[in-house]
CSV table of C-alpha atoms in Angstrom, one decimal:
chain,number,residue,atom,x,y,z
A,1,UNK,CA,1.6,42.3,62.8
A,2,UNK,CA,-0.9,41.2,65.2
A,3,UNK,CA,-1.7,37.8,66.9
A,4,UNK,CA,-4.8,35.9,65.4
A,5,UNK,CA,-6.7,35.1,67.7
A,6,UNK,CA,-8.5,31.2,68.0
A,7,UNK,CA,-11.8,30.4,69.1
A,8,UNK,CA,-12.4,27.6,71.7
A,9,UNK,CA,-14.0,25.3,68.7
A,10,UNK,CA,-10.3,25.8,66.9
A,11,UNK,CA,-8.3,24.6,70.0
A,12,UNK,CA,-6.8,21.4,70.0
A,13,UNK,CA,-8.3,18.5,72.0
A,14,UNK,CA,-6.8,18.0,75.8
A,15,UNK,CA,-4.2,15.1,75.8
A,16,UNK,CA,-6.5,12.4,77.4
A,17,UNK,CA,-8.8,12.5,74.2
A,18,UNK,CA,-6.1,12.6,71.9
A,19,UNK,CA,-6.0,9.6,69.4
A,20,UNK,CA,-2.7,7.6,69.8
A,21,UNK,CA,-0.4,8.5,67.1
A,22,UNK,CA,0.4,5.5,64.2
A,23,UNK,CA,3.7,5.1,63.9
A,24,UNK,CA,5.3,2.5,61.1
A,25,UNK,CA,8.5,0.4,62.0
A,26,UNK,CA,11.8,0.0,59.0
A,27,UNK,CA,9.7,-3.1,58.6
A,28,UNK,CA,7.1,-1.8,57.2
A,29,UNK,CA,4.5,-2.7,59.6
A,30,UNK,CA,2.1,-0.4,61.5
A,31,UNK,CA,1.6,-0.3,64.9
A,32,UNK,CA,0.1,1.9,67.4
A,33,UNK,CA,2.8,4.4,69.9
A,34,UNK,CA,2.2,5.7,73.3
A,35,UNK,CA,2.9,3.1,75.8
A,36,UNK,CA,3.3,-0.5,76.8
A,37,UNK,CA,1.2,-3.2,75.6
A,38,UNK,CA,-1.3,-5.7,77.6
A,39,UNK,CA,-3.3,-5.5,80.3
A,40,UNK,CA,-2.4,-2.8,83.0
A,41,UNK,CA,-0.9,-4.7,86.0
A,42,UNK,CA,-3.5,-3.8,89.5
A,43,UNK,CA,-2.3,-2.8,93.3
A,44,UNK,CA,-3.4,-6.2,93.8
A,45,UNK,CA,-1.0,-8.3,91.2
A,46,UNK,CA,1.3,-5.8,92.4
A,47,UNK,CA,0.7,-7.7,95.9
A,48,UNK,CA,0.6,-11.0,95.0
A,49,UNK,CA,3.8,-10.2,93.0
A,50,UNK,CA,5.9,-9.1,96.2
A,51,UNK,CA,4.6,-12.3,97.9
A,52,UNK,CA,5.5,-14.5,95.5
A,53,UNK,CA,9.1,-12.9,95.1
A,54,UNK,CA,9.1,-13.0,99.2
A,55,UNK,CA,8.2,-16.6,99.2
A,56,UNK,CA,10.6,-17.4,96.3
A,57,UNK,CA,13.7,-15.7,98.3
A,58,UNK,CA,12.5,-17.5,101.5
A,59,UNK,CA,12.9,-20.7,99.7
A,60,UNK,CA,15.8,-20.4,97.9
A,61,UNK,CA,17.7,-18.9,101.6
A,62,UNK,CA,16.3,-22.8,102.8
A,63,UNK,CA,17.9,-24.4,99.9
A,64,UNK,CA,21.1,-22.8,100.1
A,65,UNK,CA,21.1,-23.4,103.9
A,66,UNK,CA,20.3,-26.8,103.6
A,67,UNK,CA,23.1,-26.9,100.7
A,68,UNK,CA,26.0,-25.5,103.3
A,69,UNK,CA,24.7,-27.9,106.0
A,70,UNK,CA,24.8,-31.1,103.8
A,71,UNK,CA,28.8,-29.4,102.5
A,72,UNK,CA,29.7,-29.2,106.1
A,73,UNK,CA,29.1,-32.5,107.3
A,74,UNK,CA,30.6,-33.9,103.9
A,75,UNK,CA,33.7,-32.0,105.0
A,76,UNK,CA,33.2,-33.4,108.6
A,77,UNK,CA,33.2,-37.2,107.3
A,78,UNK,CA,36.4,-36.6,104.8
A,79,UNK,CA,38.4,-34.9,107.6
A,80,UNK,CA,37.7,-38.0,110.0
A,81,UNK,CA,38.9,-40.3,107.3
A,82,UNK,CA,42.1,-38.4,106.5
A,83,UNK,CA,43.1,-38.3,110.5
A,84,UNK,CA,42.6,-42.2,110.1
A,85,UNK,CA,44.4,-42.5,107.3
A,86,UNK,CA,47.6,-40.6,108.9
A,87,UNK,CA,47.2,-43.0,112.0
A,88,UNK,CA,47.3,-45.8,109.7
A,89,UNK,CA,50.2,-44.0,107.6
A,90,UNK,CA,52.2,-43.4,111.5
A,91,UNK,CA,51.7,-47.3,112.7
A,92,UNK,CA,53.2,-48.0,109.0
A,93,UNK,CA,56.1,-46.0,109.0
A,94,UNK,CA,56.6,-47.4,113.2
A,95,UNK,CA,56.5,-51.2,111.4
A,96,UNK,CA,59.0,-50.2,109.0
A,97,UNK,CA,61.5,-49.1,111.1
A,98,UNK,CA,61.0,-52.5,113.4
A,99,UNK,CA,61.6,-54.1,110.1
A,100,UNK,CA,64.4,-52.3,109.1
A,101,UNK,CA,66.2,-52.7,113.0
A,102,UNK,CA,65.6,-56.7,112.2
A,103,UNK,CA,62.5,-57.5,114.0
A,104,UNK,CA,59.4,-58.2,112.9
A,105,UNK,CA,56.1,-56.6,115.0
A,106,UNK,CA,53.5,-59.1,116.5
A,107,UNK,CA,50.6,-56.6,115.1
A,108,UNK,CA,51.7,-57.6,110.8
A,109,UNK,CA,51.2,-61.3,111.8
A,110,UNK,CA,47.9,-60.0,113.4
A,111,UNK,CA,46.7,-58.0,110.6
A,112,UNK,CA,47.9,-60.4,108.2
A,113,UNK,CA,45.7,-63.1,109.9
A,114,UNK,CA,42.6,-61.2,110.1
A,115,UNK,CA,42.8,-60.0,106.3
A,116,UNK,CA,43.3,-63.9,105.4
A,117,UNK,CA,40.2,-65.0,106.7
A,118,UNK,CA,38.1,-61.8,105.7
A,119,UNK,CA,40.0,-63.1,102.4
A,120,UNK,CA,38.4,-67.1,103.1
A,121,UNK,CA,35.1,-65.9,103.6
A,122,UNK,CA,34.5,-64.3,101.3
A,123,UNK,CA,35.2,-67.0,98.8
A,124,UNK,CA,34.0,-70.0,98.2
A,125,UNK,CA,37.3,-71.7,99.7
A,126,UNK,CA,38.3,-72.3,96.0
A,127,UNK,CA,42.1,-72.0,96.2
A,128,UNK,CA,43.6,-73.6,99.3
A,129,UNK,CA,44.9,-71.2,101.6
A,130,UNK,CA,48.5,-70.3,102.8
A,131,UNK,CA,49.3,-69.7,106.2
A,132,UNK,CA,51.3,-66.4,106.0
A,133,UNK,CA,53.6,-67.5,109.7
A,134,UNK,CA,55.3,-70.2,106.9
A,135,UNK,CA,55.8,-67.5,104.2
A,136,UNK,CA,57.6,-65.0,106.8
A,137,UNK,CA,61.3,-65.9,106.8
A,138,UNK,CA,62.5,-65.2,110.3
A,139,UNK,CA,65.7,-63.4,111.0
């Protein structure tokens, strides 16, 4: 057998001028194929895209330096406080064993003193006050 042979007229359509085939969805619905849907995005979205995601990246590497800064001096401040809080612990632990050889340190009568008027002003003077020297037996 031979070949038939097609005239241009019989030819099918180059793709460009092709109609977009109609496909239908389990749904039931129809709906057109061959591509993505919307407006075609332009070089100059494309642009202003970028800059935005630039700016966007720019501004969240602020925040998160801004975030470790504001972490590292909280860290600062809480360090300084614990090394006060183990000289406190150490001048403790040095009254305790005075106590415990049987004398008692001038600085507790000191403290003592200065917490019991921080204590009188701030109230009203309601309750009389003690003097803590009385309290103290002495050995």
């Amino acid at each position: 057998m031979t070949k038939p042979t097609t005239r241009q007229n019989d030819q099918e359509p180059p793709e460009d001028t092709k109609k977009p085939k109609i496909l239908t969805v389990s749904s039931g619905k129809v709906r057109k194929g061959g591509g993505k849907r919307g407006r075609k995005p332009s070089k100059i979205d494309q642009n202003a895209k970028l800059e935005r995601s630039r700016q966007s990246a720019r501004d969240c590497r602020a925040r998160k330096k801004q975030k470790y800064q504001l972490l590292e001096e909280m860290v600062a401040n809480k360090e300084s406080s614990i090394c006060a809080l183990r000289q406190e612990l150490d001048m403790y632990k040095q009254w305790c064993k005075k106590i415990d050889q049987g004398t008692i340190p001038p600085e507790i009568f000191e403290t003592l003193q200065m917490t019991e008027t921080d204590d009188n002003t701030e109230t009203d003077s309601m309750s009389p006050s003690v003097s803590v020297k009385k309290n103290i037996p002495e050995m």
